[in-house]
Amino acid sequence: MTLPMQLLTPQWLLCLNHSTEVLENHAVLIHNDVIEAVGPRDELLNQFPQAMRVDLPGQVLMPGLINCHSHAAMNLLRGAADDLALHDWLQTRIWPLEGELADAEFVYDGTVLAAAEMLQGGITTFNDMYFYPDQVVQAALDVGSRVFAGITVIEFPTRYAAEAKQYIELGIAARDKFLNEKTVHWTVAPHAPYTVSDDTFSHMAMLAEELDLPMHCHLHETPSEVSDAVSRSGERPFDRFERLGLINERLMAIHGVHLNHQELQTMATKGATLVHCPASNLKLASGIAPVAAALKAGVNVVIGTDGAASNNKLDLWEEGRLASLLCKGASGDATAFPAGQLLMSMTCNAAKALGAEHLIGRITPGLQADLIAVAVGEAAHQLPNHNLISKLAYSGASRDVRHVWVAGVQVVQSQQLVGQRAQLVGEIMRKTQRVWQTRVEKVG
Amino acid sequence: MTLPMQLLTPQWLLCLNHSTEVLENHAVLIHNDVIEAVGPRDELLNQFPQAMRVDLPGQVLMPGLINCHSHAAMNLLRGAADDLALHDWLQTRIWPLEGELADAEFVYDGTVLAAAEMLQGGITTFNDMYFYPDQVVQAALDVGSRVFAGITVIEFPTRYAAEAKQYIELGIAARDKFLNEKTVHWTVAPHAPYTVSDDTFSHMAMLAEELDLPMHCHLHETPSEVSDAVSRSGERPFDRFERLGLINERLMAIHGVHLNHQELQTMATKGATLVHCPASNLKLASGIAPVAAALKAGVNVVIGTDGAASNNKLDLWEEGRLASLLCKGASGDATAFPAGQLLMSMTCNAAKALGAEHLIGRITPGLQADLIAVAVGEAAHQLPNHNLISKLAYSGASRDVRHVWVAGVQVVQSQQLVGQRAQLVGEIMRKTQRVWQTRVEKVG
C-alpha cells in the first residue's frame, strides 16, 4: 500500500534528537512509513507541492511516546485488585484470575483496549511482556500501535505453555509469523529471577544475541525478592545476572527498586537500562527506586506504566510526571530528573533501550513516522506557555493529544481512533462490559 | 433568580455521605441552589413531573471535588519556575515575579484561568490563599466556582498591603462586599509561621472565633522551616501554634510534611486538619508528608493542589491518586489510604475541614447542589468497571468529567463551560498569551 505524502506543519516542532531544541516554522514530510524530510516550512512546501498538507496550529509535533514496560492484556483486570499488599494482590487475586481467564481471547481483547488507551494518550510504542504474544501482536496490528512483544518465559505451567522450552518455541513461532510487519518487534522476556532458572536465562541470552533482541526482565522489584534470593542461594539477583553475563546493553531491568550504588554503577558501565515504573512500585508498596542516583551514575532511565492491574492507568504523561516528581521528593534534590531529560526518557532514550534508535524515538529523516501532535493552548489547563518543555513534562496530559501517526498511518485524528479500529475497539469495549466483567466477578 | 427544578438521573449515584455506597436507579432533585430530594428514580419522576429531567447514562453523579489548598492566581506563573531548589524557586523566581506582577488584574485573570481549569476537572470548590481576595472572589463568581477566600496576611509589604493591620482590613472589607453571595466563603489565612508574628496569629485566631471561620495556614512544609525556628526561638512552629491555641478544629495545616508522631496525635485529639499537597512537596523536594501515620492517628487528611507554579496542574484526580500511591509507597503499606477514604478526603471530609459539612461535600437533601457527573464507560481508558470506587480513585481523570453544577447552576455541560463564562475564559486565555506571557518573560 502506498500512502500519499503528508506534510505536517505544526506551530512548534520538538524533534527530541537528544536535544530539547524547539523549532518554529518548520515542517515534517512523511513518505509512506518514513520521515522523509525535516526542514523550514516554506522550503518543504515549495519542494513538495504534491504532498497532502496537515496544519497543526497551536500544536507541538513530537515523537510518539514509548511505554517501556506493559502487560497490556491486564487492562481487563484494571480495578480488580486494589488496596492490597503485594502478596494478597498476587496470590489471592491476580494469579487466580489469570489462571482462570488468561487465554488467547483474553490477551487479544485486553491488548486491544490497552493499545487504544495508549494510542489516544500519545503512546505509539509499547514494550510488552505477557502470555500469547501472537495475540498481543495481532491486537497491536489491528489497533495500529507499534509493539515490542516478548518471547516470554515464566517457569511454571500456565494455560499458555508448560515449560521453558515450550514458552520459547511458541514465542519464536509468533515472531516468525509476523516477520514482515514493520511495526512488530521482539524482545526475549524471561519473567524474573525468582521464576526463571540459570539455564533458561543463559539460553535466552544466547537467543537475544542470535536474533539481536533486547532482554526484558523484572529485577529487584521488592525487598523480599532480594532477601529471599540471598537466603536461598547467598547471591543477590543482580549478582546472579552479572555471573550469567546478563548485565549488558541488551538488558532492560524492570523496576530496579532495590539496586544499590555499586549495582547502578555497574549498569551504567555496561550500558544496561533501568525501566522505572513509579505508580506500580508505589501502589504495591514495593518501595521507591533510586532514580536520582541512577541518573547520576549515568544509567539510561526510561519509563513504564506496568500493567493496568498495578497502576491503574496506562498514561505516560502522568507516569513520567510522577517519575520526575518522585525523584525530586525522594532524593531531596528539586533539580533532579528535569523536564527535558524526562521527555527524552520517554522518546529517544527509550528507543535506545529497545535497540531501536535507528527506527523510533526522534524526528529525523529516515526514521519511522511515529508522531504525535499535542495541543498546548486550547484550554485553560494548558496555559500559560512560558516554557514548552516544562509545559509538556509537567502539565501535559493524555487529553491534550490531538493526532497520532504510527509508521506514517494516522491512527488518531482529533482525539478519535481512525477508521475500522474505532469499530473494533467499540466492539471489545461492549464485550468487556458484557462478558469480561462478569467472568472476573465469577472468579471472585 | 428562580431556576427550573432539575431531576438528575445518573446510572450510578455516589452520595459520599461518609459512606461509599453506590446506588443504582436513583435520582437527585435540584431546586434552585439546593439538593431538594434524593431517592428512587421512579418515585421522584412521579413526584416531580414538572422538573427538567437530565439523563446521565454511563455516568456517576457524585459531590463536586473540593481543593483544600490553592493560590489560584499563580496559574499565570505555571511553568515559569521549574526544576529549581526551593530557595531558587522562591527567591530568584516567584517573589520577584509576584513583586513585579501580582496586582489586582493579575489576581483576577489568573484566578479566572484556575477556576476554569478546576471546574472542567470537577473541582467545584477551592480554598484559596492569595493577595487581593476580592479579585479571587470576583473571578470565582464570574466563572461559577464556589470559593473559600482567605483574609490573607503575610507580614511584609507587598503591592497589596503594607502591614498586618491593612491586610486584615482589606480582607474584612472584601468579605463584607460579598456577604450575600451564597457561593462565597472565607477563612482567616495567616501565611506561615515564618512570616506572621505571635500577635497577629492571636488576633487572627480571635477573628476566626468571632466570624466562625477556619484558619488556613502553611505549617512545617520544609525541614529548614522547623530547624530555623528551633535555632531562632528554641520552639518548633507546631509547639508555638499549640502555645497560641491554634491547634484546634478550625486549623487547616497546609503541607505538614515534617510533623512528628506526637504532633499528629495532638492534631487528631484537637480535631485539626492536615491538608496534603503531594505534588508540590515532591516538586520542591520538601519531603514526603507522614500521611499513613496521620490517618492512623485519626487526623482528618484532605488534599490540595497548591498553586500551579508548584505543581503544575490543578487536577484533583491526579493529586488524590498521587496522595494515595505515595502514602502506600512511603509507608510500605499497600492497604493505606484506600480508594473510598481517598474519595471522602476530596469531598465530605474536605467539607468538614472547611466547617462546611452542612453545605457541601455530600449528596443529601438540604445541602448545596454542587455536583459532578463523571463518565466511566465511554472510552477504553475507563474500562472495565470492576469496582466503581476504585475506578474513580485510581483511574478517574479530569477528562472524564462531563457535567458540573455549582449551587444548582450547570456551569459545565459536555465538558464545555456554559454561557458567558466560556467567553470570559476565552478572553482571558487570549490575553494570557498576548500579555501575561510577555510580562513574565520581561521579569526574566
PDB file of C-alpha atoms in Angstrom, chain A residues 317 321 381-382 390-397 400, chain B residues 78-79 308 312-313:
ATOM      1  CA  TRP A 317       2.193  11.787  30.754  1.00  0.00           C
ATOM      2  CA  ARG A 321       5.500  13.408  35.662  1.00  0.00           C
ATOM      3  CA  HIS A 381      -5.259  23.939  31.909  1.00  0.00           C
ATOM      4  CA  GLN A 382      -2.671  24.347  29.131  1.00  0.00           C
ATOM      5  CA  SER A 390       8.290  22.089  31.081  1.00  0.00           C
ATOM      6  CA  LYS A 391       4.719  22.550  29.852  1.00  0.00           C
ATOM      7  CA  LEU A 392       4.796  19.133  28.194  1.00  0.00           C
ATOM      8  CA  ALA A 393       6.645  17.403  31.027  1.00  0.00           C
ATOM      9  CA  TYR A 394       4.720  18.781  33.987  1.00  0.00           C
ATOM     10  CA  SER A 395       1.352  19.936  32.657  1.00  0.00           C
ATOM     11  CA  GLY A 396       0.967  17.672  29.637  1.00  0.00           C
ATOM     12  CA  ALA A 397      -1.901  15.197  29.677  1.00  0.00           C
ATOM     13  CA  ASP A 400      -4.055  17.148  25.060  1.00  0.00           C
TER      14      ASP A 400
ATOM     15  CA  ARG B  78       2.688  27.916  35.748  1.00  0.00           C
ATOM     16  CA  GLY B  79       5.887  26.684  34.137  1.00  0.00           C
ATOM     17  CA  ALA B 308       0.186  25.966  39.572  1.00  0.00           C
ATOM     18  CA  ASN B 312       1.963  22.336  37.742  1.00  0.00           C
ATOM     19  CA  LYS B 313      -1.626  21.132  37.473  1.00  0.00           C
TER      20      LYS B 313
END
